[in-house]
Coordinates of C-alpha atoms and ligand atoms in Angstrom, one line a residue:
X1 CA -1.3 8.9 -70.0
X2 CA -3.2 6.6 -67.3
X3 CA -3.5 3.0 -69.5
X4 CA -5.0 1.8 -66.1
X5 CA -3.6 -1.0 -64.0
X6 CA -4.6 -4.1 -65.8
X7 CA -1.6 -2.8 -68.4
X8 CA 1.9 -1.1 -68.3
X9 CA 3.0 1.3 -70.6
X10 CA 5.2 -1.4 -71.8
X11 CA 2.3 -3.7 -73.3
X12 CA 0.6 -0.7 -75.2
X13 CA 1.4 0.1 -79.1
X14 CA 2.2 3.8 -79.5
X15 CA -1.0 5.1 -79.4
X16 CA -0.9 6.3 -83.1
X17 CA -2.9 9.3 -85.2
X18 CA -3.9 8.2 -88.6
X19 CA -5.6 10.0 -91.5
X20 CA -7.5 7.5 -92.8
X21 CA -10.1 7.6 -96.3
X22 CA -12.2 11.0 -95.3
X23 CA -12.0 9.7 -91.1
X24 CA -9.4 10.7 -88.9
X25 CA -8.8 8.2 -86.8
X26 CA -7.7 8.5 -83.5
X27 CA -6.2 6.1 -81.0
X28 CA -6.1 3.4 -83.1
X29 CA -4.2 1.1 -81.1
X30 CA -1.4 -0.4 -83.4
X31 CA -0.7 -2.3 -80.4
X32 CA -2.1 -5.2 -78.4
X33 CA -5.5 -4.5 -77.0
X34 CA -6.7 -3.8 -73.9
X35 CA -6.5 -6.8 -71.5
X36 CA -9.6 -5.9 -69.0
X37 CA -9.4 -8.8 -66.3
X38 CA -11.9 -10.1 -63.9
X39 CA -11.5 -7.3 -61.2
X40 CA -11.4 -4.4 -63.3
X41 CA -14.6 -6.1 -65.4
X42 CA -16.1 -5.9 -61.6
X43 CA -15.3 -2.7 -60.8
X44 CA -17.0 -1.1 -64.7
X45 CA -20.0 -3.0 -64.6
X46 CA -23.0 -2.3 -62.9
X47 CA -26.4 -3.2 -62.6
X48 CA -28.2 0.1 -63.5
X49 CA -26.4 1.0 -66.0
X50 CA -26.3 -2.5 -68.0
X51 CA -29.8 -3.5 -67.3
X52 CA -31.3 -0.3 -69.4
X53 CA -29.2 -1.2 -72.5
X54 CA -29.8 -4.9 -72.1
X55 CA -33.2 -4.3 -73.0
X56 CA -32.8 -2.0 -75.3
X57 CA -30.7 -5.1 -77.2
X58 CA -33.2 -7.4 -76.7
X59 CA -35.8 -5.1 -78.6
X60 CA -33.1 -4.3 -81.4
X61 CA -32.6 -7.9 -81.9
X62 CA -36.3 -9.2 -82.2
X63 CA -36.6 -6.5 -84.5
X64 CA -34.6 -8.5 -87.1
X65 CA -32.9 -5.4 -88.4
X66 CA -29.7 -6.2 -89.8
X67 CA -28.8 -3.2 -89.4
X68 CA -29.6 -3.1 -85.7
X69 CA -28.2 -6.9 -84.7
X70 CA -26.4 -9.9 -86.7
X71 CA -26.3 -12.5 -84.6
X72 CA -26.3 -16.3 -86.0
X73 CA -27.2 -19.3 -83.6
X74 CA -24.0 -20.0 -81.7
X75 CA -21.6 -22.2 -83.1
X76 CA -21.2 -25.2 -80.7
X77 CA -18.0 -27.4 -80.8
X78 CA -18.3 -30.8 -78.9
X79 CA -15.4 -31.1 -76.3
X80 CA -16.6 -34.8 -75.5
X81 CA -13.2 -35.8 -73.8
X82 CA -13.8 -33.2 -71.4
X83 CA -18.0 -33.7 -71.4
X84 CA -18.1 -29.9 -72.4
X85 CA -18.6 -27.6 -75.2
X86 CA -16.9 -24.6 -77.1
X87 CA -19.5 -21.9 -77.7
X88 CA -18.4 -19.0 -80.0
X89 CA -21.0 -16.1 -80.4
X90 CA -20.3 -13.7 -82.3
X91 CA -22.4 -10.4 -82.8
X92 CA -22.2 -7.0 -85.3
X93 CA -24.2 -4.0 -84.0
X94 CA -23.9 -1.5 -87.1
X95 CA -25.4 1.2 -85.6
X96 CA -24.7 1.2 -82.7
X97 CA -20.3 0.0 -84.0
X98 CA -20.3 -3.0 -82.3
X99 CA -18.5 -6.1 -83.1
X100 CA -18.1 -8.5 -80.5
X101 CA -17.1 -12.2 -80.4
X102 CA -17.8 -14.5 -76.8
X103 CA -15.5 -17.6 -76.7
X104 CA -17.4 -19.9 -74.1
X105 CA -16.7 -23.2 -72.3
X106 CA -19.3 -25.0 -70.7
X107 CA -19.1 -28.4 -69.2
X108 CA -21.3 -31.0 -67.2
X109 CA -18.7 -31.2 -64.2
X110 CA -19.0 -34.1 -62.1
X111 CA -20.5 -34.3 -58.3
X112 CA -18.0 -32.4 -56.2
X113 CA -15.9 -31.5 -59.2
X114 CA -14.0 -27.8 -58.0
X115 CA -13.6 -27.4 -62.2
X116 CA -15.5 -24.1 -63.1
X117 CA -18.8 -25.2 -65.7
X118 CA -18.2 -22.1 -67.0
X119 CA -15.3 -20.5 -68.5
X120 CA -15.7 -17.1 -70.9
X121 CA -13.4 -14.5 -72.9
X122 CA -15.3 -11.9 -74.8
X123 CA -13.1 -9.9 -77.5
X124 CA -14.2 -6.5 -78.7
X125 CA -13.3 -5.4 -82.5
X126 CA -13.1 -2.5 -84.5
X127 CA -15.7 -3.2 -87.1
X128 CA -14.0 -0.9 -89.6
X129 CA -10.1 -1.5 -89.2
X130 CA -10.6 -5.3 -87.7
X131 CA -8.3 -5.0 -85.3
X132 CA -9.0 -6.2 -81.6
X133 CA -9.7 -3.5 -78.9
X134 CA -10.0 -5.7 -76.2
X135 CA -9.9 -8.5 -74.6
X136 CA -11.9 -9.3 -71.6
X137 CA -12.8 -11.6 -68.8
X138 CA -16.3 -13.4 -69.9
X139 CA -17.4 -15.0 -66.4
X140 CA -18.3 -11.3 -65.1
X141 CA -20.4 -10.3 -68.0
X142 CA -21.8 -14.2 -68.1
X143 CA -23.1 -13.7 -65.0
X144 CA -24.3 -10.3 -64.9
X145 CA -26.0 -10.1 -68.3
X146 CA -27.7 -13.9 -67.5
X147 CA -29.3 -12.9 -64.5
X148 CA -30.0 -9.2 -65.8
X149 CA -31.9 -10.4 -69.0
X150 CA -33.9 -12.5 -65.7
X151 CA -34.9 -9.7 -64.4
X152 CA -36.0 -8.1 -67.2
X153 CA -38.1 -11.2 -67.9
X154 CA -39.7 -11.0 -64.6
X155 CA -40.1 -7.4 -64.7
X156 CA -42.0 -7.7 -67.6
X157 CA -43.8 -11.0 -66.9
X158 CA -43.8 -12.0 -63.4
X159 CA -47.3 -10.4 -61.1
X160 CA -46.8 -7.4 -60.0
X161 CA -48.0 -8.3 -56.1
X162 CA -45.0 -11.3 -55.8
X163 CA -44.0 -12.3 -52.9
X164 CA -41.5 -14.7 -53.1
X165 CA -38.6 -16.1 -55.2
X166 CA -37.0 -19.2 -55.0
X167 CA -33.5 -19.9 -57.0
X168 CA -32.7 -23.3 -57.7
X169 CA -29.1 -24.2 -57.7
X170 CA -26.5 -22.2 -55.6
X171 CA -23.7 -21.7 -58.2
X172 CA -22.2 -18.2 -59.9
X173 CA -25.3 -17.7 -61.9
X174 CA -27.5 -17.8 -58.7
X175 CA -25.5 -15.3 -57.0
X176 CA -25.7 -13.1 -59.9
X177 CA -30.2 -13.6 -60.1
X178 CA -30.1 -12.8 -56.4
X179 CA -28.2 -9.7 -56.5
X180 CA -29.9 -8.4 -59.3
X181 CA -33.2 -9.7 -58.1
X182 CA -32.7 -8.1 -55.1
X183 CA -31.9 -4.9 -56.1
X184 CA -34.7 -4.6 -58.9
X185 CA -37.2 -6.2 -56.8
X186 CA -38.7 -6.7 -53.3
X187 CA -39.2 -10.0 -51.8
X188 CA -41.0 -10.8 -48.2
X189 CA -39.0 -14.1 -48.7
X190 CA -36.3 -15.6 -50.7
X191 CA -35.9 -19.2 -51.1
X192 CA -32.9 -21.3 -52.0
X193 CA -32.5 -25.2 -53.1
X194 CA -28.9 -26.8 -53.8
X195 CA -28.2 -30.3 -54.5
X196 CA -26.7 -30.8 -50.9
X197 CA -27.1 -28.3 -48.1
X198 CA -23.8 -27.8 -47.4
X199 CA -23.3 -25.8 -50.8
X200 CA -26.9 -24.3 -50.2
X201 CA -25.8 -22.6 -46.4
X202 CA -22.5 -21.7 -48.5
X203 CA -24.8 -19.6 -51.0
X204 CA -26.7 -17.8 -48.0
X205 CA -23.4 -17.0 -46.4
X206 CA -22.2 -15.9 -49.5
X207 CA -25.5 -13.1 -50.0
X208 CA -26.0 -10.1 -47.8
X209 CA -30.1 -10.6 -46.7
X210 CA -31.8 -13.7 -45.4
X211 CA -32.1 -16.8 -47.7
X212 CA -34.5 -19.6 -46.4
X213 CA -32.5 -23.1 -47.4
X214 CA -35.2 -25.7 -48.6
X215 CA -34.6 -29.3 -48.1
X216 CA -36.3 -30.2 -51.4
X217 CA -37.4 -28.8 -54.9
X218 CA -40.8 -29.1 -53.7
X219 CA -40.9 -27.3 -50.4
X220 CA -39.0 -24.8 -52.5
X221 CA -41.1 -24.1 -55.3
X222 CA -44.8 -24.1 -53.8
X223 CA -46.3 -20.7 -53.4
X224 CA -43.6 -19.2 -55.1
X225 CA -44.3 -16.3 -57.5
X226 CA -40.9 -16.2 -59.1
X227 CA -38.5 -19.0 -59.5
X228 CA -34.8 -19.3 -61.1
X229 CA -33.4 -22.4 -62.2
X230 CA -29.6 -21.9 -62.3
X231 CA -28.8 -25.8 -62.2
X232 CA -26.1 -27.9 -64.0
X233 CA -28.9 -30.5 -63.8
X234 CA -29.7 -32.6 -67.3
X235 CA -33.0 -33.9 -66.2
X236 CA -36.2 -32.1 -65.1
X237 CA -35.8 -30.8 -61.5
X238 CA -38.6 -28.3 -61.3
X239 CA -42.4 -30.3 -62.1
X240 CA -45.6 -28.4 -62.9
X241 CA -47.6 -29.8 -60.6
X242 CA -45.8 -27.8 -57.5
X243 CA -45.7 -24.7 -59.6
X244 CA -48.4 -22.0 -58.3
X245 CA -50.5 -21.0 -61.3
X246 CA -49.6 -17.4 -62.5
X247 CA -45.7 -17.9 -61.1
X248 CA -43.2 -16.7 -63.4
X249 CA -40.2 -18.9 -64.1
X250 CA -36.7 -17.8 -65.2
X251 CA -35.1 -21.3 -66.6
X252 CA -31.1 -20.4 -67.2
X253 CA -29.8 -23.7 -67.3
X254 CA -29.9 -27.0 -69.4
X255 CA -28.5 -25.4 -72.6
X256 CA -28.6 -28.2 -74.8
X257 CA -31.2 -29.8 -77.1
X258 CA -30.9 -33.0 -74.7
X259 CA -31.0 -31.5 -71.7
X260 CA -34.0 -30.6 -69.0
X261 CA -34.5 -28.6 -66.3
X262 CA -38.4 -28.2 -66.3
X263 CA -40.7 -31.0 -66.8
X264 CA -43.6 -31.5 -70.0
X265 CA -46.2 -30.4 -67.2
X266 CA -44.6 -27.0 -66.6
X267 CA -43.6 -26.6 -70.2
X268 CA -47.1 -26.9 -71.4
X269 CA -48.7 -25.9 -69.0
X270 CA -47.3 -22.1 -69.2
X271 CA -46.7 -19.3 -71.7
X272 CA -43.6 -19.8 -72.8
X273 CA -40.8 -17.0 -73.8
X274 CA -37.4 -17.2 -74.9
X275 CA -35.2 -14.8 -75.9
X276 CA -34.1 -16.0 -79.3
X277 CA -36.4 -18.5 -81.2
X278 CA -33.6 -19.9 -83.4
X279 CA -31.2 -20.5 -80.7
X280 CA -34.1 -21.7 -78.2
X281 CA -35.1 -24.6 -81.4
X282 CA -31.5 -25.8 -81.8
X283 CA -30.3 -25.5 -77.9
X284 CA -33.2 -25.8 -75.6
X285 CA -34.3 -29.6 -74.8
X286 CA -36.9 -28.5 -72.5
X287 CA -38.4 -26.3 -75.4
X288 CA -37.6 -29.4 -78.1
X289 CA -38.4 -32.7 -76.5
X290 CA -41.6 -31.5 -74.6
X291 CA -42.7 -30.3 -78.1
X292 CA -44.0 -26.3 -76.2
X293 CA -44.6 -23.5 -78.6
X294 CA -42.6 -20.7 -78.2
X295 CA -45.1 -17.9 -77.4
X296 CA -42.6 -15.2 -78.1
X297 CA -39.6 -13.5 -77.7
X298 CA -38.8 -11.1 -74.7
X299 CA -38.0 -8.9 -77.5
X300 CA -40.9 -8.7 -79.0
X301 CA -42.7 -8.0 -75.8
X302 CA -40.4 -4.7 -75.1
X303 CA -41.3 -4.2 -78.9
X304 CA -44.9 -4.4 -78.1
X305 CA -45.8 -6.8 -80.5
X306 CA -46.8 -9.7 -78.4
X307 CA -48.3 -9.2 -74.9
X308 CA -47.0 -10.0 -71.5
X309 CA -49.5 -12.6 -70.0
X310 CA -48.6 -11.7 -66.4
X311 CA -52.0 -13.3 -64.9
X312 CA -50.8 -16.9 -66.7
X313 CA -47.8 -19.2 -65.2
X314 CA -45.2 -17.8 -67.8
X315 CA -41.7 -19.3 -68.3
X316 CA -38.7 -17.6 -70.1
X317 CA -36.0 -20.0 -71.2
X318 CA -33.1 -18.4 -71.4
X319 CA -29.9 -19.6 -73.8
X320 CA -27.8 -16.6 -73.8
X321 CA -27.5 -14.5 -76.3
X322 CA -24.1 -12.7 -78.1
X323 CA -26.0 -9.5 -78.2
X324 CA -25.9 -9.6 -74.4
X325 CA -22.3 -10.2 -74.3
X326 CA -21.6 -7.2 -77.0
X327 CA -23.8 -4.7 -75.1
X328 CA -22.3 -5.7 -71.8
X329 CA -18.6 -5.8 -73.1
X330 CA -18.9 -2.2 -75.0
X331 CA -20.4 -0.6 -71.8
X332 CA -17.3 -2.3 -69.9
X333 CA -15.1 -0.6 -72.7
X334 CA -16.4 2.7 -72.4
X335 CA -16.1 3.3 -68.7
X336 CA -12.6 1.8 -69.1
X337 CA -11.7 4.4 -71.3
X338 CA -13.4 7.1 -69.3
X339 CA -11.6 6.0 -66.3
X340 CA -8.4 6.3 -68.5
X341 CA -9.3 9.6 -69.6
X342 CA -9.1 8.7 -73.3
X343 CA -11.7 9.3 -76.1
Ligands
NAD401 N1 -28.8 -18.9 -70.2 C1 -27.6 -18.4 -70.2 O1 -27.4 -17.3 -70.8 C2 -26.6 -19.0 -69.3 C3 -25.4 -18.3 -69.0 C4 -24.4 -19.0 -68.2 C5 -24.7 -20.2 -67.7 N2 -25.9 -20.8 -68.0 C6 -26.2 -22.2 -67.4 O2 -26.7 -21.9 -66.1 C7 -26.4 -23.0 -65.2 C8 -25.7 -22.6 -64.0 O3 -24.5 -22.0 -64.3 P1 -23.5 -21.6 -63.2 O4 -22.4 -20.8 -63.8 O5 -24.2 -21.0 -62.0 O6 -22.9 -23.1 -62.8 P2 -22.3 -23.5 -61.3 O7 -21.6 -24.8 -61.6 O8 -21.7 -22.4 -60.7 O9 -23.6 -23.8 -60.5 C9 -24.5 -24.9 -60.9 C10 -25.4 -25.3 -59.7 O10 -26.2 -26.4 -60.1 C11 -26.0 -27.4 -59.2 N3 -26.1 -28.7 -59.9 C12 -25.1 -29.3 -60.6 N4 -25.5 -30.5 -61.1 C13 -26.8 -30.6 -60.7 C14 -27.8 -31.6 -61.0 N5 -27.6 -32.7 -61.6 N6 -29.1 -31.3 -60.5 C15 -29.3 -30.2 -59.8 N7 -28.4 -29.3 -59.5 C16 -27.2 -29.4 -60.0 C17 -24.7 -27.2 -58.5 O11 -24.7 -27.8 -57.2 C18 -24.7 -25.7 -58.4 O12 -25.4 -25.2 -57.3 C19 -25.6 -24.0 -66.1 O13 -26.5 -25.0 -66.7 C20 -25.1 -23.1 -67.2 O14 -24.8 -23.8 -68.4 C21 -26.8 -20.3 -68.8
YCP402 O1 -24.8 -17.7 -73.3 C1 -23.9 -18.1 -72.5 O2 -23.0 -17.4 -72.1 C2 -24.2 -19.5 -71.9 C3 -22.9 -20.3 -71.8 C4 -23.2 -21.6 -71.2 C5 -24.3 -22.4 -72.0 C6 -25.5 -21.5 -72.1 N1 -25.2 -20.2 -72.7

């Protein structure tokens, strides 16, 4: 049997066949599981296949079904020697037999630091037996599902006749919005903004069209129709008063109650979305300490329940959801095993 390259036969259990209560079970593995590594993660997950499912997720979850989604506000253990965080999300899809935890390290990296901000493992359970299935590189799916649950905000929120996107920051998570960006949408002109412009020209050699490098936030932003913040910044960056009214505005980063991105302008100025309320009141400073009602939930706008104010300057603050991470590591799991030829 093919166990695909990330394994030998040598690190797989006898793949065993059990009668179990009234269910047969089959390959049960009463081994290790599956190691799936960054590469192979790279190779199983794309784009059009993810996307579809992510918003399925995001529905499922606002529905507040517990059979659909369980999925309580992340647990978040202070690192402070290293000035990060442990995040650990899990998530239980009953329906759909998904149990999934994310481990997740993030950190506020100092000025030329080559440390990653972001470091992820997701691990995928058997929800009946307990035993681990796999375990999988989280920086991948991080970055795919983050920028795919972007689009799917803009798609649903951002004007129809847009023109141009600008991305703020020129890390993993902006390679990821422009690539999916790019391949969802259609831009006359794509705009990018860096802390220095050395790591901005490295980001436009780094992407496959033409990227227009800004020399400020400003010259970046105005006349813009959609804009990413992907920053590690901690205070505001992106100020209402350059924002074009009716732009749509994907905010990824600051991803703690004390931490900005956007300013009090922007933040009450717009319509603001989110994709989980609870985690956006315990994690999201620019939602807290500008004091901005949280219109809805992406969820509940792919449920139908609360419009999509498209004509209005809308932002979505995005925290991250484990739902996203259990979605995107089962899809990873099931072309594994297809590629393996097992069941
Ligand atoms: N919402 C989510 O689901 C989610 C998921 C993953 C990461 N994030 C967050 O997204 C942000 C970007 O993540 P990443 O993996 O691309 O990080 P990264 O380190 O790869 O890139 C961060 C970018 O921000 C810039 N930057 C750093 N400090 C800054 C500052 N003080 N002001 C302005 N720019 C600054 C860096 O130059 C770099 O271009 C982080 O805040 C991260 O925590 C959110
Ligand atoms: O949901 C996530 O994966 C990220 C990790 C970094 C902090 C913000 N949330």
């Amino acid at each position: 049997m093919h166990l695909g390259h990330s394994v030998s036969d040598s690190n797989f259990g006898p793949i065993i066949k059990l009668q179990l209560h009234t269910r047969t079970a089959e390959v049960i593995m009463a081994g290790p599981p599956v190691i799936i590594w960054r590469n192979e993660v790279e190779q199983l997950l794309q784009y059009r296949e993810l996307t579809p499912r992510l918003e399925e997720a995001l529905g499922k979850f606002s529905r507040r079904d517990s059979a659909e989604v369980i999925q309580p506000v992340r647990t978040t253990v202070p690192l402070q020697k290293h000035s990060g965080f442990l995040g650990v999300m899990p998530t239980y899809m009953e329906n759909d037999g998904v149990l999934c935890t994310k481990f997740v390290c993030f950190y506020k990296r100092e000025e030329g630091s080559t440390l990653p901000a972001t470091k992820a493992t997701v691990m995928l359970l058997d929800p009946e037996y307990g035993n681990v299935k796999a375990v999988m590189d989280g920086e991948v799916i991080t970055g795919m599902r983050t920028a795919a649950v972007s689009a799917i905000s803009a798609k649903l929120l951002m004007r129809p006749e847009a023109e141009v996107l600008t991305i703020l920051g020129s890390g993993l998570q902006a390679l990821s919005h422009y690539n999916v960006f790019t391949e969802m949408f259609s831009f006359k002109e794509i705009r990018v903004w860096s802390r220095t412009r050395q790591s901005a020209e490295g980001f436009c050699r780094s992407v496959s069209g033409p990227v227009t490098v800004c020399a400020s936030v400003e010259e970046a932003v105005r006349g813009a129709d959609a804009i990413v913040t992907v920053t590690r910044c901690t205070e505001p960056v992106l100020f209402g008063q350059w924002v074009k009214p009716g732009a749509h505005v994907a905010a990824v980063g600051a991803c703690r109650p004390n931490w900005r991105e956007l300013d009090d302008v922007l933040m009450k100025e717009a319509v603001v979305y989110t994709d989980s309320r609870e985690g956006a009141m315990a994690e999201s400073g620019d939602i807290i300490l500008s004091g901005a009602e949280v219109f809805a939930e992406l969820g509940d706008v792919i449920n139908g329940v609360k419009p999509a104010h498209r004509d209005k300057t809308t932002v979505f603050k995005s925290l991250g959801m484990g739902v996203e991470d259990a979605v995107s590591a089962q899809l990873v799991f099931d072309q594994w095993k297809a590629k393996a030829s097992l069941p």
